[in-house]
Structures are given as C-alpha cells and as structure tokens.
mmCIF file of C-alpha atoms in Angstrom:
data_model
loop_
_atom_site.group_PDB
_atom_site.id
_atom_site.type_symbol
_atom_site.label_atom_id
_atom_site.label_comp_id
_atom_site.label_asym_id
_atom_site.label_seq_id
_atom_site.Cartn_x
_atom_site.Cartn_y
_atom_site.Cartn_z
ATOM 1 C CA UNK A 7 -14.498 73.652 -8.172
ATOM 2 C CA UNK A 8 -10.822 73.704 -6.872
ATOM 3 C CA UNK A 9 -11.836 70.140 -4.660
ATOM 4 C CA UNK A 10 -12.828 68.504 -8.238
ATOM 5 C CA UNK A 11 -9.047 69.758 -9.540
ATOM 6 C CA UNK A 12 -7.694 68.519 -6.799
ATOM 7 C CA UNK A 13 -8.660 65.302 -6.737
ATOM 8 C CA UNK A 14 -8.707 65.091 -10.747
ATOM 9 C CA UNK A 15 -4.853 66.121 -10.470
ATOM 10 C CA UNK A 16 -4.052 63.448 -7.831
ATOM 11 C CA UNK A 17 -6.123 61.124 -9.876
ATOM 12 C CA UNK A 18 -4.027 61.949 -12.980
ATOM 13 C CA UNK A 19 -0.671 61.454 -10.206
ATOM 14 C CA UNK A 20 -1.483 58.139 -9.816
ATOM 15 C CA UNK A 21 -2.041 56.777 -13.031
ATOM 16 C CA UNK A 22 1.382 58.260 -13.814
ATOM 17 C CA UNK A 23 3.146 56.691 -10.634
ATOM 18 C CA UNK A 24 1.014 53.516 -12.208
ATOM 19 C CA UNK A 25 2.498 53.921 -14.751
ATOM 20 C CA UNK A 26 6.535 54.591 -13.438
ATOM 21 C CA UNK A 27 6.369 51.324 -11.694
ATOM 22 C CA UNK A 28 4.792 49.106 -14.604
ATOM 23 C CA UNK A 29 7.655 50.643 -16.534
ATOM 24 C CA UNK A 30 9.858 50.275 -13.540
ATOM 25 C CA UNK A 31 9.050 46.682 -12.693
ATOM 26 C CA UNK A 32 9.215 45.521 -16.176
ATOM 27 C CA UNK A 33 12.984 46.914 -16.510
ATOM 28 C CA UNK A 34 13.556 45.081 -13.423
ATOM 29 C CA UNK A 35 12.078 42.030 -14.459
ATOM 30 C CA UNK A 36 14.070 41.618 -17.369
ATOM 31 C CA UNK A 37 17.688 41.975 -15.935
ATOM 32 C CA UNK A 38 16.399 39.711 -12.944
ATOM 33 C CA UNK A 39 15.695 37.390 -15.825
ATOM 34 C CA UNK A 40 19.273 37.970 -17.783
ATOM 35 C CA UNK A 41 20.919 37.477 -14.526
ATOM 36 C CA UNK A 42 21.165 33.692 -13.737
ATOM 37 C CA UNK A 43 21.597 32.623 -17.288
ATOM 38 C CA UNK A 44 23.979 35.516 -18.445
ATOM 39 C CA UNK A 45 27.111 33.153 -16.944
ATOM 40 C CA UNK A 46 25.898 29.857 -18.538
ATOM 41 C CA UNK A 47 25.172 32.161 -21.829
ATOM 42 C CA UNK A 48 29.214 33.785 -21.637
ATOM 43 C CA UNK A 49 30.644 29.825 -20.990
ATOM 44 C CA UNK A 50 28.766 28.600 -24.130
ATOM 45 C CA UNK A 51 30.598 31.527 -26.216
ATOM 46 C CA UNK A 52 33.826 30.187 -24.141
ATOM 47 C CA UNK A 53 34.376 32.943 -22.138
ATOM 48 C CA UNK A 54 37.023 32.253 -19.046
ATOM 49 C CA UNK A 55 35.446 33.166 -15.242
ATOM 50 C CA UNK A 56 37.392 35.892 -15.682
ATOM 51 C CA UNK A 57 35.430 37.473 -18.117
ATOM 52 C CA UNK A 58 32.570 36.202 -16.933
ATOM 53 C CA UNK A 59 32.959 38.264 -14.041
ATOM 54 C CA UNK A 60 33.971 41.752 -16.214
ATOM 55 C CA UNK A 61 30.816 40.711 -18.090
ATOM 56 C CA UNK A 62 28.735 40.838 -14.856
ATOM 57 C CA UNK A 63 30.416 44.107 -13.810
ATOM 58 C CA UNK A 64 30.245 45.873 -16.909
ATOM 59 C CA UNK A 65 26.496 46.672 -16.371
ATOM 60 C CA UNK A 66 26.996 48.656 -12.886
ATOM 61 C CA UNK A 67 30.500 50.159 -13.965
ATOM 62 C CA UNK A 68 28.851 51.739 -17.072
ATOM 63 C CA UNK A 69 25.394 52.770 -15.195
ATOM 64 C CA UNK A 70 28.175 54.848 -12.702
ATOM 65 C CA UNK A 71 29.700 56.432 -15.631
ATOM 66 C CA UNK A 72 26.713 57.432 -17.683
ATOM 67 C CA UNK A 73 24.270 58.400 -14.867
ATOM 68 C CA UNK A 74 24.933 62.017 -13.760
ATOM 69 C CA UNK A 75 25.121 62.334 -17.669
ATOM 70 C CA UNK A 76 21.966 61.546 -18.056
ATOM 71 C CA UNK A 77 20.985 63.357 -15.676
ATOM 72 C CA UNK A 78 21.880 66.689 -16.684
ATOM 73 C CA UNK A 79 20.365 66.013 -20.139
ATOM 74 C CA UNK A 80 17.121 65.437 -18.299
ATOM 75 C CA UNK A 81 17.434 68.614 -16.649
ATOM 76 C CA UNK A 82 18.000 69.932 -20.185
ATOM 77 C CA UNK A 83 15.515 68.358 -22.606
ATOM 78 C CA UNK A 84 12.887 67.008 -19.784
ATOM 79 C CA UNK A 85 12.723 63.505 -18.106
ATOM 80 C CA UNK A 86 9.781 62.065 -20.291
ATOM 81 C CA UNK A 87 12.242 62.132 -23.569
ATOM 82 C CA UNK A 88 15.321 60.786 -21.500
ATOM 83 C CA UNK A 89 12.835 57.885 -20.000
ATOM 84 C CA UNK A 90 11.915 56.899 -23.371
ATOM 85 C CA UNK A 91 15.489 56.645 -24.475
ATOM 86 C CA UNK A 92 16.335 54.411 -22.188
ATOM 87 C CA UNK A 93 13.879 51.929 -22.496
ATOM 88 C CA UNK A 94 14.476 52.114 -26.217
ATOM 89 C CA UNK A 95 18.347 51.279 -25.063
ATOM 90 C CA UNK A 96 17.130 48.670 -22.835
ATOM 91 C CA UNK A 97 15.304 47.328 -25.496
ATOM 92 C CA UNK A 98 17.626 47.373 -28.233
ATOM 93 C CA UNK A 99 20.710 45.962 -25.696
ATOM 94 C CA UNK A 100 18.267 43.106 -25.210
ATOM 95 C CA UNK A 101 18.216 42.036 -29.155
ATOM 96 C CA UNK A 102 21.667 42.747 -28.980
ATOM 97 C CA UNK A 103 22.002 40.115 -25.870
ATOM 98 C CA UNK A 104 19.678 37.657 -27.302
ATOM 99 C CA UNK A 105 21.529 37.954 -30.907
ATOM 100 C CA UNK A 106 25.320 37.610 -29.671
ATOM 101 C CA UNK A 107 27.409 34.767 -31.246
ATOM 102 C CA UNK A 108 30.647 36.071 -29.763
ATOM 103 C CA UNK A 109 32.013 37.175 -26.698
ATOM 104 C CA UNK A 110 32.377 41.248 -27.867
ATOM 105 C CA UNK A 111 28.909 41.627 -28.782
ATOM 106 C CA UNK A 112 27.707 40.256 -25.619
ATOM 107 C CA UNK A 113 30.142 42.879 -23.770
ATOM 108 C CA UNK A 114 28.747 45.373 -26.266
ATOM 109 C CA UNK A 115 25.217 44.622 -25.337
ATOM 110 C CA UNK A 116 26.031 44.313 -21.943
ATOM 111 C CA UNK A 117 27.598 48.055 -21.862
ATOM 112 C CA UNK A 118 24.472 49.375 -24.680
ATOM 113 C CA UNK A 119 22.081 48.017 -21.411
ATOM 114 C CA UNK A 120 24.278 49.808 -18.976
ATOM 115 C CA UNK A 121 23.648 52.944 -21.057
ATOM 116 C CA UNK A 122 19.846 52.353 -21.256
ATOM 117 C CA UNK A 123 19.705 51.653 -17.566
ATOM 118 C CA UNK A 124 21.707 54.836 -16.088
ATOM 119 C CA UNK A 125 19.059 56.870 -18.637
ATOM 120 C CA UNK A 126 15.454 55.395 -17.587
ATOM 121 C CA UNK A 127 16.186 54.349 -14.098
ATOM 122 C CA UNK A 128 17.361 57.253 -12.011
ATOM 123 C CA UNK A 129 15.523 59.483 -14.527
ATOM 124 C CA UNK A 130 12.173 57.711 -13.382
ATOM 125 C CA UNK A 131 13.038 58.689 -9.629
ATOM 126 C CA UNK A 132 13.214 62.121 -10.191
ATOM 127 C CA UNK A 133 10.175 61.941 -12.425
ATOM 128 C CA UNK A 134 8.607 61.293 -9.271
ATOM 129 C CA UNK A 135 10.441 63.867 -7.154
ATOM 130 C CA UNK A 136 9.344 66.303 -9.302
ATOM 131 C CA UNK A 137 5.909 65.481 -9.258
ATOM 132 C CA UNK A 138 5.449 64.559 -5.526
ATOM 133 C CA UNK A 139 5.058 67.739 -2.564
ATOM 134 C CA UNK A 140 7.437 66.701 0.810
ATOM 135 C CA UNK A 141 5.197 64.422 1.929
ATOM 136 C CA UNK A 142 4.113 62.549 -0.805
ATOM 137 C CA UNK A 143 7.759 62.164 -1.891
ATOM 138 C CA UNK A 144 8.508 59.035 0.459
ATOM 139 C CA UNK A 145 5.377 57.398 -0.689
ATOM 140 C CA UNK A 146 6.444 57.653 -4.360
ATOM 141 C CA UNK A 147 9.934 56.703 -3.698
ATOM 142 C CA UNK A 148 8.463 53.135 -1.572
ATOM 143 C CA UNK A 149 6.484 52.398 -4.737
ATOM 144 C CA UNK A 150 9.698 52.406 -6.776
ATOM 145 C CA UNK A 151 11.774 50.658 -4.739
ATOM 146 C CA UNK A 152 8.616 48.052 -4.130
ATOM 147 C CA UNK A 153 8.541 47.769 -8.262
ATOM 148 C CA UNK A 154 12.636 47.342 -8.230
ATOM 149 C CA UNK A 155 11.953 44.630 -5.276
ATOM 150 C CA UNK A 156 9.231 42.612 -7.509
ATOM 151 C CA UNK A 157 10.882 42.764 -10.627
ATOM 152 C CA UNK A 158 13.945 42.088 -9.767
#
C-alpha cells in the first residue's frame, strides 16, 4: 500500500510542477511579448529616450523592492494565496498597459506589473522548494528556468 502512495503522491507532484511552469511560462510569455513594443508604445505617447529607458527599468527596480516582501507574506499566509495575487497583478497591470493614453499610467502599469511579478515569480520557486526532497530540488528548479527560457 505505501508503493501505491508513493507513486500517487509523485503523480500528484507533477501535475503541480505541470502546472508551476504553464503558469510560469505564460507570465513569461507575456512580458517577452510587452518587451519589443513597450518602446514604440512610450514614443507614440511622446515619451523622450530618457523615459523610455526609466520605463524599461521600472519593472526590475520595483520587482527588487517588493520581493523579500512578498516573500515573508508567503511565509505568513502560504505561497498558493501569494501566487494567485500576483497573477491577478500581472493581469490587471496588463489592462492597465493595454488601456494607457498617457505617459503616467503606462509608468503606473509598468510599476502595478513589477508588483505582480516580485509576488508570483519567486513565490513559484519556493513553491517548488518546498515541495521537492534534495534531490529532486534541481530537477524542479531546471523546469522553471526551462519555462522562464520558453516564454520569455
């Protein structure tokens, strides 16, 4: 009987690493597909190269900031909650991207994605690092980073 949970709990393991890197990949594959147009987007609300360029780094500077917070309320309320948040920010920063008709709401979608991001993404790899022994850990971690290589 214990062989039948065992393979019934690694069966239910990788439907939810399945599951991590559709939710991974998909995340990915939408700022891969912001990316190249998000310059040609900023010029057509007039914005200089200079702000073109805080645009682009608002993202990663606001990720930085609002990570480790995240993280702790993770630790606090449990990662499946936090996860959920942050696609819901991803989401919303999206219709906030695709709805901009001036420069400060695209900075202000721009940050709201940043926020999303630092809540779903890191939050998804210690999903895994909870649920993975030592020497599963790596394998989870590859499939990830191969669903942040595809997407993006």
């Amino acid at each position: 009987m214990s062989r039948r949970r065992a393979t019934v709990a690694r069966a239910m393991h990788r439907s939810s690493l399945a599951i991590l890197f559709a939710t991974m990949f998909l995340m990915m594959l939408g700022f891969g597909i912001v990316i190249p147009n998000f310059a040609y987007y900023a010029e057509a609300l007039h914005a200089r190269p200079i702000e073109v360029g805080l645009l682009m780094a608002t993202f990663p500077a606001i990720q930085l900031v609002f990570s480790p917070l995240w993280g702790s309320v993770s630790d606090r309320i449990g990662r499946r909650p936090v996860i959920l948040i942050g696609l819901l920010g991803n989401a919303v920063a999206y219709v906030g991207i695709a709805a901009a008709d001036h420069l400060w709401e695209l900075f202000a979608a721009r940050a709201f994605q940043g926020i999303g991001s630092s809540a779903a993404l890191p939050t998804i790899m210690a999903y895994v690092a909870d649920r993975t022994d030592d020497r599963q850990r790596a394998r989870g971690m590859a499939v990830l980073g191969a669903a942040m290589g595809l997407g993006f």
